[in-house]
XYZ file of C-alpha atoms in Angstrom:
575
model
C -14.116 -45.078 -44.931
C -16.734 -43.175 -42.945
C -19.837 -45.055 -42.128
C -23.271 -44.752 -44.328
C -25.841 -42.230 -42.938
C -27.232 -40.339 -45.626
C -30.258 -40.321 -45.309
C -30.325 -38.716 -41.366
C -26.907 -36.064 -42.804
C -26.238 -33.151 -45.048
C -24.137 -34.331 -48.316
C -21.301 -32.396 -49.613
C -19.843 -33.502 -52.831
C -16.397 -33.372 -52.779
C -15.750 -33.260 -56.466
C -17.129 -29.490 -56.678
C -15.712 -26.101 -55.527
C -14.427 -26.388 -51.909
C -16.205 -22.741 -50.970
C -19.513 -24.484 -50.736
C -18.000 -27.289 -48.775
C -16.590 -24.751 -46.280
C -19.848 -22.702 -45.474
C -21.813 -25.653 -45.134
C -19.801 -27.048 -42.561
C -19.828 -23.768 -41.238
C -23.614 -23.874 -41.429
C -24.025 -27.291 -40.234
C -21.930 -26.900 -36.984
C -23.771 -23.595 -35.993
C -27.189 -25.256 -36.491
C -26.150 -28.273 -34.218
C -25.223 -25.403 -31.560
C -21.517 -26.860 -31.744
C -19.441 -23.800 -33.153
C -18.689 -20.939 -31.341
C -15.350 -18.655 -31.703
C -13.481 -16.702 -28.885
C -12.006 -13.374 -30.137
C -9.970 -15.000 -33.440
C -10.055 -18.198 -32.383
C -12.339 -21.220 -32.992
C -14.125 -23.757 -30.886
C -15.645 -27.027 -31.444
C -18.594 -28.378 -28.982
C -18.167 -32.437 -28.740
C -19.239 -34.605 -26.241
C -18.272 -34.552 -22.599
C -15.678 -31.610 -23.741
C -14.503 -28.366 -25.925
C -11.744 -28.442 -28.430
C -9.974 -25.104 -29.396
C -8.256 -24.183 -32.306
C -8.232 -27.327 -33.865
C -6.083 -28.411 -36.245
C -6.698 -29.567 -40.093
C -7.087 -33.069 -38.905
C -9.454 -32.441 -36.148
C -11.591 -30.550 -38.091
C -12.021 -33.392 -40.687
C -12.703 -35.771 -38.454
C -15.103 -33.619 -36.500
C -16.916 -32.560 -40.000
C -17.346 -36.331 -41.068
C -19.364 -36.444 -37.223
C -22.345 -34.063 -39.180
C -21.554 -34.494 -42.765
C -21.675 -37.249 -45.592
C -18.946 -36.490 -48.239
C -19.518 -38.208 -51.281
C -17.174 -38.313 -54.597
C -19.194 -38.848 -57.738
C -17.772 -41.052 -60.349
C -19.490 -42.818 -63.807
C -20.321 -45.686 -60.745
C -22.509 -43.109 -59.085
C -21.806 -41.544 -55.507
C -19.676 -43.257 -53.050
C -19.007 -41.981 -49.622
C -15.675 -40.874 -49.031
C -13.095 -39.030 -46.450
C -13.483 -34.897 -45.695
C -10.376 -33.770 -47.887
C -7.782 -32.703 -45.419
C -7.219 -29.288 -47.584
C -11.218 -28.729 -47.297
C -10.817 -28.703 -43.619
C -7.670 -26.373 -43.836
C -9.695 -23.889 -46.452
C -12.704 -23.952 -43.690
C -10.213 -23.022 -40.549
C -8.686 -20.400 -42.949
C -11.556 -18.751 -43.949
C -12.060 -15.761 -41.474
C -14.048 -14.258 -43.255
C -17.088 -15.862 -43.091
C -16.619 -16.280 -39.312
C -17.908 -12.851 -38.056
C -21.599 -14.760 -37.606
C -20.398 -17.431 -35.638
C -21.682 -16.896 -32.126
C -19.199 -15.665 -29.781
C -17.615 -17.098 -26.372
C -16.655 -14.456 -23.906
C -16.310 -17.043 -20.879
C -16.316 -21.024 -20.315
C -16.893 -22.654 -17.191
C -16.499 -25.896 -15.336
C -19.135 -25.948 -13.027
C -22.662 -24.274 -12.536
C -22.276 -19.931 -12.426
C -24.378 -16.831 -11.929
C -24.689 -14.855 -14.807
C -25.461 -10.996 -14.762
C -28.186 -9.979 -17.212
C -28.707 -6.561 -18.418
C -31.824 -5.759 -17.130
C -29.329 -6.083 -13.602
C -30.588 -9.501 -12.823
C -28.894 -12.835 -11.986
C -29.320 -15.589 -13.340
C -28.136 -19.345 -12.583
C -26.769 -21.235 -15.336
C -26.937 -24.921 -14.958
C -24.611 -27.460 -16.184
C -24.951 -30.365 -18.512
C -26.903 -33.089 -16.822
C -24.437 -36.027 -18.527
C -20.755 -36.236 -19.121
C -21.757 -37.166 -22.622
C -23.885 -33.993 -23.541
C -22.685 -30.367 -25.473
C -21.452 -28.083 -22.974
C -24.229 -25.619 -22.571
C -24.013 -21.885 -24.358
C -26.223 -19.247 -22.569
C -26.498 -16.485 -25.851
C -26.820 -13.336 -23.634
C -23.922 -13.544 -21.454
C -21.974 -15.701 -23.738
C -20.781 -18.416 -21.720
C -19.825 -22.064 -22.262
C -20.793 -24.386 -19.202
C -19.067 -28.096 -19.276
C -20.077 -31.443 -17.474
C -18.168 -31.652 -13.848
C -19.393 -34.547 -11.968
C -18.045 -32.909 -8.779
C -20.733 -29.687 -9.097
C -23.828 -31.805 -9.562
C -24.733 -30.766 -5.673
C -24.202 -27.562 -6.039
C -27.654 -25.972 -6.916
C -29.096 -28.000 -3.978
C -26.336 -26.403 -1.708
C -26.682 -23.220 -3.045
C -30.921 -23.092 -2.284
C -29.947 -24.082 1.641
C -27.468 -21.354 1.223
C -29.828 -19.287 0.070
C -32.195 -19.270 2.844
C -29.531 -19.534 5.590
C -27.139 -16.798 4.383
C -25.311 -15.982 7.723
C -24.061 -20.150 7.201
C -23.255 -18.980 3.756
C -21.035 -16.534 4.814
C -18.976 -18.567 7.555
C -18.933 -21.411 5.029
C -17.018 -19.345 2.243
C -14.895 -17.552 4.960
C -13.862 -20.565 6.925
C -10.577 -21.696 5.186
C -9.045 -18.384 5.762
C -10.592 -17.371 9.290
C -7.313 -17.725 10.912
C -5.070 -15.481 8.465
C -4.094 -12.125 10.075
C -5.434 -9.654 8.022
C -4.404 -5.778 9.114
C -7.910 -4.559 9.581
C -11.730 -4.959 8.491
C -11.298 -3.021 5.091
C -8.264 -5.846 4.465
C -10.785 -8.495 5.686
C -13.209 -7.362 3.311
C -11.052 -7.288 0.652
C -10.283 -11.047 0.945
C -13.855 -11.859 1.086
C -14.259 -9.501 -2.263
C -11.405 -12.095 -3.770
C -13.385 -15.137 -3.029
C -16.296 -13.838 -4.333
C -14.721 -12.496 -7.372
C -12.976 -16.057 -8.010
C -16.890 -17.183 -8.592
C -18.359 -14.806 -10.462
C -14.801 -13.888 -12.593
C -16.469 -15.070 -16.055
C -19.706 -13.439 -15.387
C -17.897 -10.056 -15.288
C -16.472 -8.101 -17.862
C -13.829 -6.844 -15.928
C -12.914 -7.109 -12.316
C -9.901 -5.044 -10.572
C -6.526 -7.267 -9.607
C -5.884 -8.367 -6.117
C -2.960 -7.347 -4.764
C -2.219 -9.585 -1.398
C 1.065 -8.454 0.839
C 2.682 -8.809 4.282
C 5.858 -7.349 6.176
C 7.289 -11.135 5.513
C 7.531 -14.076 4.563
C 5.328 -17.595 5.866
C 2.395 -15.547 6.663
C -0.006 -16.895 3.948
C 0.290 -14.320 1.165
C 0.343 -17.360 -1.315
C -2.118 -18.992 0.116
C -5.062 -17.013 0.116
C -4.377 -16.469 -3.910
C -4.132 -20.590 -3.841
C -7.554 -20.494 -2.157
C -8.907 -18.221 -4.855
C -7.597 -19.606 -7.287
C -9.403 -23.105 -6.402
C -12.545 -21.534 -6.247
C -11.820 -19.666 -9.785
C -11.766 -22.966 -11.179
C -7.904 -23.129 -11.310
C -5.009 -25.363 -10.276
C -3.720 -23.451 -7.710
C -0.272 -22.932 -9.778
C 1.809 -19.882 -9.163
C 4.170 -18.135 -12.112
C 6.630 -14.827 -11.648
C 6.197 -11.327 -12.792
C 8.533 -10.616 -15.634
C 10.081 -7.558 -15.154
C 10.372 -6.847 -18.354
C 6.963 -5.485 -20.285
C 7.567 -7.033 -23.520
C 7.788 -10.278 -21.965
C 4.686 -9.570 -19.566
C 2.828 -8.687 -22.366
C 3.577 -12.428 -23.929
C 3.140 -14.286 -20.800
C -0.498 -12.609 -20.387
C -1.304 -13.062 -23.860
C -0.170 -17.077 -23.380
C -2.028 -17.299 -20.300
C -5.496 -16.246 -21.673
C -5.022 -18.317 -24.670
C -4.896 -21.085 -22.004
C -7.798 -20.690 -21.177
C -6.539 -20.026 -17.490
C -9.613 -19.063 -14.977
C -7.116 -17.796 -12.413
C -3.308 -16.540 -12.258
C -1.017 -15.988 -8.953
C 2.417 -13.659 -10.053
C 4.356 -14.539 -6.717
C 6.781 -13.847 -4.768
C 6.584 -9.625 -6.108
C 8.636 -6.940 -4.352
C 8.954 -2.968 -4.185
C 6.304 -1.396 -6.712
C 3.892 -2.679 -9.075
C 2.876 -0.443 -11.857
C 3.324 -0.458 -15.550
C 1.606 0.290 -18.539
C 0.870 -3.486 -19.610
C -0.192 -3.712 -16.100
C -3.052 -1.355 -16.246
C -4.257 -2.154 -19.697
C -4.534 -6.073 -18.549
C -6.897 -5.132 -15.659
C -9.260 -2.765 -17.946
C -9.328 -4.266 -21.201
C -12.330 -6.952 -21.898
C -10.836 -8.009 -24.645
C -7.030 -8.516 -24.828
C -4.600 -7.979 -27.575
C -1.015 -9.046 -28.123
C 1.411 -10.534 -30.363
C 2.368 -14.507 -30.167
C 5.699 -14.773 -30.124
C 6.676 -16.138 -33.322
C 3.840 -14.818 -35.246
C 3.502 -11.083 -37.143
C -0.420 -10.707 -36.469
C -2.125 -9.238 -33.438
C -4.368 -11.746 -31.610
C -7.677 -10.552 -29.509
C -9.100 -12.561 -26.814
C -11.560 -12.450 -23.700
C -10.313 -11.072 -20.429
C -11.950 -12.944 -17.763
C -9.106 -14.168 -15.972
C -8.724 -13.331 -12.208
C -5.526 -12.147 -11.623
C -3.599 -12.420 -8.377
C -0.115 -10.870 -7.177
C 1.361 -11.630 -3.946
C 4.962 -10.262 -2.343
C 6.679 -8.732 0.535
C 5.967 -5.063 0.980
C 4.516 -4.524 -2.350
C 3.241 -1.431 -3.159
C 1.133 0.497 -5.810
C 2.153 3.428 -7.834
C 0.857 5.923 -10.044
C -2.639 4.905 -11.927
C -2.682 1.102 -10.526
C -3.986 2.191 -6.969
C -7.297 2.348 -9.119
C -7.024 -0.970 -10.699
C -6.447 -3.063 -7.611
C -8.095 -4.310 -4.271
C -5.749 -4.766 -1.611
C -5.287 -7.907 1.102
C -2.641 -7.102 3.744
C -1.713 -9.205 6.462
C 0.732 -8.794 9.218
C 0.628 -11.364 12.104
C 2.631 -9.258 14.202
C 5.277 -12.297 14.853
C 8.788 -12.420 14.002
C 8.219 -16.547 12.933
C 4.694 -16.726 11.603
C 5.652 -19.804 9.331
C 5.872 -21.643 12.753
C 1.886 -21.122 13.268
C -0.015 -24.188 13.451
C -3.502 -24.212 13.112
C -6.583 -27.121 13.320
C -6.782 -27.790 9.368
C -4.860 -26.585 6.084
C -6.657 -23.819 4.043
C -5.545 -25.147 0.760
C -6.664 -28.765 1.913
C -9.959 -27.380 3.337
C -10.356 -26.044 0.053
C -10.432 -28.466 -2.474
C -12.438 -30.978 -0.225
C -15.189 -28.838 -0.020
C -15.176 -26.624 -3.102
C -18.747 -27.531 -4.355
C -20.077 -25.798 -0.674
C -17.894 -22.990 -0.926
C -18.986 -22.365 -4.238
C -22.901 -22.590 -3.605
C -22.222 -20.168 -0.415
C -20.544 -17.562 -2.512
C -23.292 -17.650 -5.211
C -26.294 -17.498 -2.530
C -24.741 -14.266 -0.907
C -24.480 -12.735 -3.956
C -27.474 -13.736 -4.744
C -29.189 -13.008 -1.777
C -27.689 -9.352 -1.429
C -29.239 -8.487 -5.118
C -32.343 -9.487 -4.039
C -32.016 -7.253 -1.236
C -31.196 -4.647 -3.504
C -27.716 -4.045 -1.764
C -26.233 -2.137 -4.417
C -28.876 0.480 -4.374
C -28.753 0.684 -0.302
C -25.337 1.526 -0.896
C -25.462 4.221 -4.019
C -27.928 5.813 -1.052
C -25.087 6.140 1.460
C -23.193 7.855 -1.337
C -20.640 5.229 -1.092
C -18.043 5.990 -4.159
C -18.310 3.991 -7.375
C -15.210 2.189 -8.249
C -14.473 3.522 -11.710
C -14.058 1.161 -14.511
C -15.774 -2.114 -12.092
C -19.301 -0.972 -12.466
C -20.698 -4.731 -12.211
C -18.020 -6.032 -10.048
C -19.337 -3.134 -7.836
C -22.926 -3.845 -7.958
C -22.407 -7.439 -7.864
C -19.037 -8.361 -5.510
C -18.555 -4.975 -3.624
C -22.092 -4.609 -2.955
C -22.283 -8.272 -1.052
C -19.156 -7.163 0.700
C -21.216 -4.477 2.283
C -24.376 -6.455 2.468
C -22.540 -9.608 4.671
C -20.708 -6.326 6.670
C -24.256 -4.274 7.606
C -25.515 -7.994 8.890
C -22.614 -8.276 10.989
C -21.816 -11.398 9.820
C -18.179 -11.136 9.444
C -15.967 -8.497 10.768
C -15.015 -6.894 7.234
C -15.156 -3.420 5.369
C -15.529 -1.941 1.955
C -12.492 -3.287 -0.086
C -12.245 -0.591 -1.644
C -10.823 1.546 1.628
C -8.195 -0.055 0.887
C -6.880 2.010 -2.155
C -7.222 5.047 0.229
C -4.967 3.479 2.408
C -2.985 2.149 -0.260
C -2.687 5.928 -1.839
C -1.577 7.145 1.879
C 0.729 4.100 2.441
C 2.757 5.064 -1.097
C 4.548 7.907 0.840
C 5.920 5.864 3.562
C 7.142 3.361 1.147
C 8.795 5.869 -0.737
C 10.319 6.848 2.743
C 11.706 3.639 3.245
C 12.970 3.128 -0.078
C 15.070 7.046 0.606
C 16.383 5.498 3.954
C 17.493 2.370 2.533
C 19.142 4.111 -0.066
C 20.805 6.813 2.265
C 22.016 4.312 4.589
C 23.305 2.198 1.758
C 25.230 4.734 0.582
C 27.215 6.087 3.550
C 27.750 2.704 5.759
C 26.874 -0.190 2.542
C 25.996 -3.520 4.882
C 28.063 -2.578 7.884
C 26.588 -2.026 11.237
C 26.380 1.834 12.310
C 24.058 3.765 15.026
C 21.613 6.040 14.466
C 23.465 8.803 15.248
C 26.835 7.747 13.162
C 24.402 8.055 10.163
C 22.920 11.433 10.785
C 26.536 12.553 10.973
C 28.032 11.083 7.815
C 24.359 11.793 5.892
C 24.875 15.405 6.896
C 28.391 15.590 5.353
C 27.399 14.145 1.997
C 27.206 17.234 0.015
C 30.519 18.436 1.474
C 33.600 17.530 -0.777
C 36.108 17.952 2.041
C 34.987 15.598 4.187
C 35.648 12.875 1.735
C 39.499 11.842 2.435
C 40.554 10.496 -0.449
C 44.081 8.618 -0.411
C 44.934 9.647 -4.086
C 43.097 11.877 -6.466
C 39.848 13.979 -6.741
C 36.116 13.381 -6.206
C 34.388 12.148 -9.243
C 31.557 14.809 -10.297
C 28.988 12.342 -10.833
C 29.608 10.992 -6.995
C 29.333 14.273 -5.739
C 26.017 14.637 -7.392
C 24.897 11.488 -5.985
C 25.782 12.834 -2.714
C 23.861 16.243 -3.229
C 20.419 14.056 -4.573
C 20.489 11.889 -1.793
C 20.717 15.228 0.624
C 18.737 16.521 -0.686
C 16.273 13.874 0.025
C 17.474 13.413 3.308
C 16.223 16.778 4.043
C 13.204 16.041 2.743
C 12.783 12.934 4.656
C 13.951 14.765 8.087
C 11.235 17.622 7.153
C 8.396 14.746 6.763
C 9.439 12.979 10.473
C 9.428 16.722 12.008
C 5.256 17.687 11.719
C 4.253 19.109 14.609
C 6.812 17.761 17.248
C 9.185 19.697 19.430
C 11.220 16.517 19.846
C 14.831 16.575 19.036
C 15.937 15.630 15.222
C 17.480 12.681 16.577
C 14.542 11.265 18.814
C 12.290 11.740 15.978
C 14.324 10.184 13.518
C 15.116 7.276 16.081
C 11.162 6.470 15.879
C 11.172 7.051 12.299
C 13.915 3.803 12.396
C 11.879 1.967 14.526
C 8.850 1.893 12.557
C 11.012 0.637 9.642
C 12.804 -1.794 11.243
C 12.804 -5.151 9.461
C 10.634 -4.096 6.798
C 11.284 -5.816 3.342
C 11.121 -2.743 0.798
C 12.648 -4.400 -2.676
C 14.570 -7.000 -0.897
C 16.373 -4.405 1.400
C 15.740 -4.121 5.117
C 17.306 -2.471 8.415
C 17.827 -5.068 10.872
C 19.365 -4.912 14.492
C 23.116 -5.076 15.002
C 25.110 -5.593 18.358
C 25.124 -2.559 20.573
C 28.503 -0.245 20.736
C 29.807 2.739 22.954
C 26.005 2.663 24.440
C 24.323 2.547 21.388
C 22.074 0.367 19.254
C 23.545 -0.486 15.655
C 21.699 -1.048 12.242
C 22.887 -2.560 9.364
C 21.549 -3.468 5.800
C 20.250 -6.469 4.650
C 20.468 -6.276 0.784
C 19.572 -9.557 -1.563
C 21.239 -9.896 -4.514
C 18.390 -9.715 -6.610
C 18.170 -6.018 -5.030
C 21.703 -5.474 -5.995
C 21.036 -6.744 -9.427
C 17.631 -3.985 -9.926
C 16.751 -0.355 -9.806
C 16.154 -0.714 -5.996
C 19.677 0.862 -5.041
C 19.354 3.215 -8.772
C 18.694 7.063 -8.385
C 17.574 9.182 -11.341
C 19.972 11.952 -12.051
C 19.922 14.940 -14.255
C 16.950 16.619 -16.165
C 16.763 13.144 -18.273
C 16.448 11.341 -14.934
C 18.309 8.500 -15.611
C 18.918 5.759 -13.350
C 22.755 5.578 -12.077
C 23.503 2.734 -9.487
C 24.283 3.804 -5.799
C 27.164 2.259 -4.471
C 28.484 2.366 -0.665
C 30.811 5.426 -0.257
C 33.289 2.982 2.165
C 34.093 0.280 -1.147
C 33.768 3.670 -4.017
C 36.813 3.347 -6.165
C 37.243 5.003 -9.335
C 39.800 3.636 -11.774
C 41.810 6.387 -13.813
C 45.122 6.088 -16.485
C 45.412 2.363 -14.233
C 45.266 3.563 -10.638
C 42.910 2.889 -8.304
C 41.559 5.602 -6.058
C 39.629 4.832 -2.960
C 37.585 6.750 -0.959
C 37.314 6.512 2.757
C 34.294 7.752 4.804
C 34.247 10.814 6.627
């Protein structure tokens, strides 16, 4: 039985109709400042934390906390337990829940908040474990207790008046990672920044971080981020399939997850689900299990690392890129003075008050408006990520504080990096089909690629040349042409020579988990062969699209074709 407080409580008698019962809890909670709902779903302000979507239980317990429920007999009134099926009605009752207050963001430790008016603002966090999380109305953000952030806005004033420190305090863990130029640079200093200020945005383009290979620190930087998002650093996988990405997003919001890493990506990313998870504030998707469409707040940072990944179609827009190439054919083998991850998460209260002073600092320089004047492009869709991230990019790059770029030079690249990928992809699929994984020369490929379209220079043992072969033979000619046209430009070097440098510059690079690497030398030549994972085998990476329908058939090597007819097998053998 609930303890006595009457006269200090609102009553509810529990012998009457249950509808008053449910709005005054209702009322109650939203009075005390401890009800609050994110897209369909409900939250509960108690000490020292935040329960979401409790249960029928929960919320009887948590309504005896601010109301007295009495059953009245011929005795008189005696207090009594909240009726379990009062505090189902209450979490069932949608309908009445369009006035609580809503929660677009929750964080763990102190944040900046934009305002309208285009001001910051610094939201502090509860001075006790024991207090309600504080709820600022305008930007509609929860801020919990953290005992490990109670420095922060005393870092983040020395920060602010030594801003150059600042900006080699945030940038320290990953000074030693070999990013390809300043633009790249600046696009890893965008993702730190961004891993701050994530909830404070409405939306915020994906990072995209890649490299030529493996052990180079892809993961890491995302790790890094991720800290500094508030998250645990964990990594998932991509699903391939769009149903199931559209499930694994929708799980990962309703976590409540301030940062997500898809690792280990290859060959394109792109995707319908893709691009509406980058520009959609407010998410919807099914649960699996359930018939209803749920809605939730988008302000997760999200994070996608790989080997050679590249961007297609409409999600050049929707991303910042972070390439790295160290130029070293063992870069997992580097040893440096400290560990970025480790750095990290001993000194995340600094990093954080140094990424919140620059950003601070730069919009009280007015950086955004310094930039609009050198008629630097707006990033479509990102306007506050672009007057609040992008611009301090700029504003740490015009002090000359760190050697970095606008991030967003790196979709330009990005779009003019798509055609040599595509390249790559024709070459690995070419050389697939007229040596498989054996070792050939340069030359030795030109020859056989040149015969593809020609029927009679297939000897077959038994039989005739299957029609859909043959048209796999005239695409991929057909695209060798193409590809020989593209190498030519301007130069009066031989075919050969200029294809030879064309190889070169492809040499060893993953392109969705194929790659050309060196074989021994023969009759005065260098030999290349195919490295092809089985995951590749498994995909669309060795698929054309054939006929007006464009649908994918699998290329396979023309020296192991076989064709099986009435029981006989029929083999072809190359040129």
């Amino acid at each position: 039985m609930p303890a006595s407080n009457s006269f200090s409580r609102p009553r509810f008698d529990v012998t009457g109709p249950y509808e008053g019962g449910v709005r005054k809890i209702r009322n109650v909670l939203m009075d005390s400042g401890r009800l609050y709902r994110q897209g369909d779903r409900l939250l509960i302000l108690r000490s020292g934390g935040i329960i979401i979507s409790p249960n029928a239980d929960q919320m009887a317990d948590i309504s005896e906390e601010i109301i007295d429920f009495i059953r009245t007999n011929r005795y008189g009134d005696a207090l009594t337990r909240c009726p379990r099926e009062l505090a189902a009605r209450f979490l069932s009752a949608t309908h009445i829940f369009d006035e609580i207050p809503e929660v677009e963001s929750i964080s763990r430790f102190p944040r900046l908040v934009l305002r309208s008016s285009g001001g910051l603002s610094f939201l502090r966090q509860p001075e006790k474990a024991e207090d309600v999380p504080t709820y600022d109305r305008e930007s509609k953000t929860l801020i919990e207790y953290s005992p490990s952030y109670t420095k922060v806005p005393a870092q983040m004033r020395q920060f602010r008046n030594n801003p150059n420190q600042a900006a080699n305090a945030l940038w320290h863990p990953i000074q030693y990672f070999p990013f390809v130029d300043s633009a790249h640079r600046g696009a890893a200093l965008a993702l730190l920044l961004t891993a701050v200020m994530r909830p404070s945005l409405p939306l915020s383009p994906g990072f995209l971080i890649s490299a030529p290979n493996y052990g180079v620190g892809k993961t890491l930087l995302a790790q890094v981020a991720s800290l500094l998002a508030g998250g645990d650093a964990e990594i998932t996988t991509n699903p391939e399939d769009e149903g199931e990405l559209d499930k694994r997003i929708l799980a990962l919001l309703m976590a409540l997850k301030p940062a997500v890493i898809f690792d280990n990506l290859s060959g394109y990313l792109q995707g319908d689900i893709l691009c509406a998870q980058l520009t959609a504030p407010i998410y919807e998707g099914r649960i699996l299990g359930h018939s209803s469409i749920s809605r939730i707040s988008n302000r997760t940072l999200w994070m996608f690392t790989g080997v050679n990944v590249h961007l297609r179609a409409d999600t050049v827009r929707r991303f910042i890129i972070a390439r790295m190439d160290p130029q070293d054919e063992a870069p997992e083998r580097r040893q440096f003075a400290f560990h970025p991850l480790e750095y990290t998460r001993a000194h995340l209260s600094e990093m954080r008050a140094a990424a919140m002073a620059l950003i601070w600092n730069a919009t009280k320089a007015n950086a955004w408006e310094m930039v609009q004047s050198q008629e630097t492009r707006p990033l479509g869709s990102y306007p506050d990520w672009d007057a609040a991230v992008r611009a301090t990019v700029l504003w740490v790059a015009g002090q000359g504080w760190l050697d970095v770029a606008d991030p967003v030079l790196t979709q330009e690249q990005e779009r003019e990096m798509d055609s040599e990928a595509e390249q790559a992809r024709i070459l690995h699929l070419l050389w697939y089909r007229v040596a498989g994984e054996q070792p050939i020369t340069v030359r030795e490929f030109m020859e056989r690629a040149r015969k593809l379209p020609d029927p009679f220079a297939w000897e077959w043992r038994q039989g005739t040349v299957v029609h859909r072969e043959m048209e796999i033979n005239r695409t991929l000619f057909s695209a060798y042409e193409d590809l020989m046209e593209a190498q030519a430009g301007s130069s009066n070097n031989p075919r050969a020579v200029r294809f030879q440098w064309f190889i070169n510059r492809m040499e060893s690079r993953i392109q969705g988990g194929i790659r050309a690497v060196r074989g021994p030398r023969r009759g005065g030549g260098q030999t290349i062969y195919l490295e092809v994972s089985e995951k590749a085998k498994k995909s669309e990476a060795l698929s054309i699209p054939l006929g007006e329908e464009g649908i994918l058939v699998p290329v396979v090597p023309i020296p192991t074709l076989t064709s099986r007819t009435g029981g006989r097998s029929y083999e072809a053998v190359p040129f």
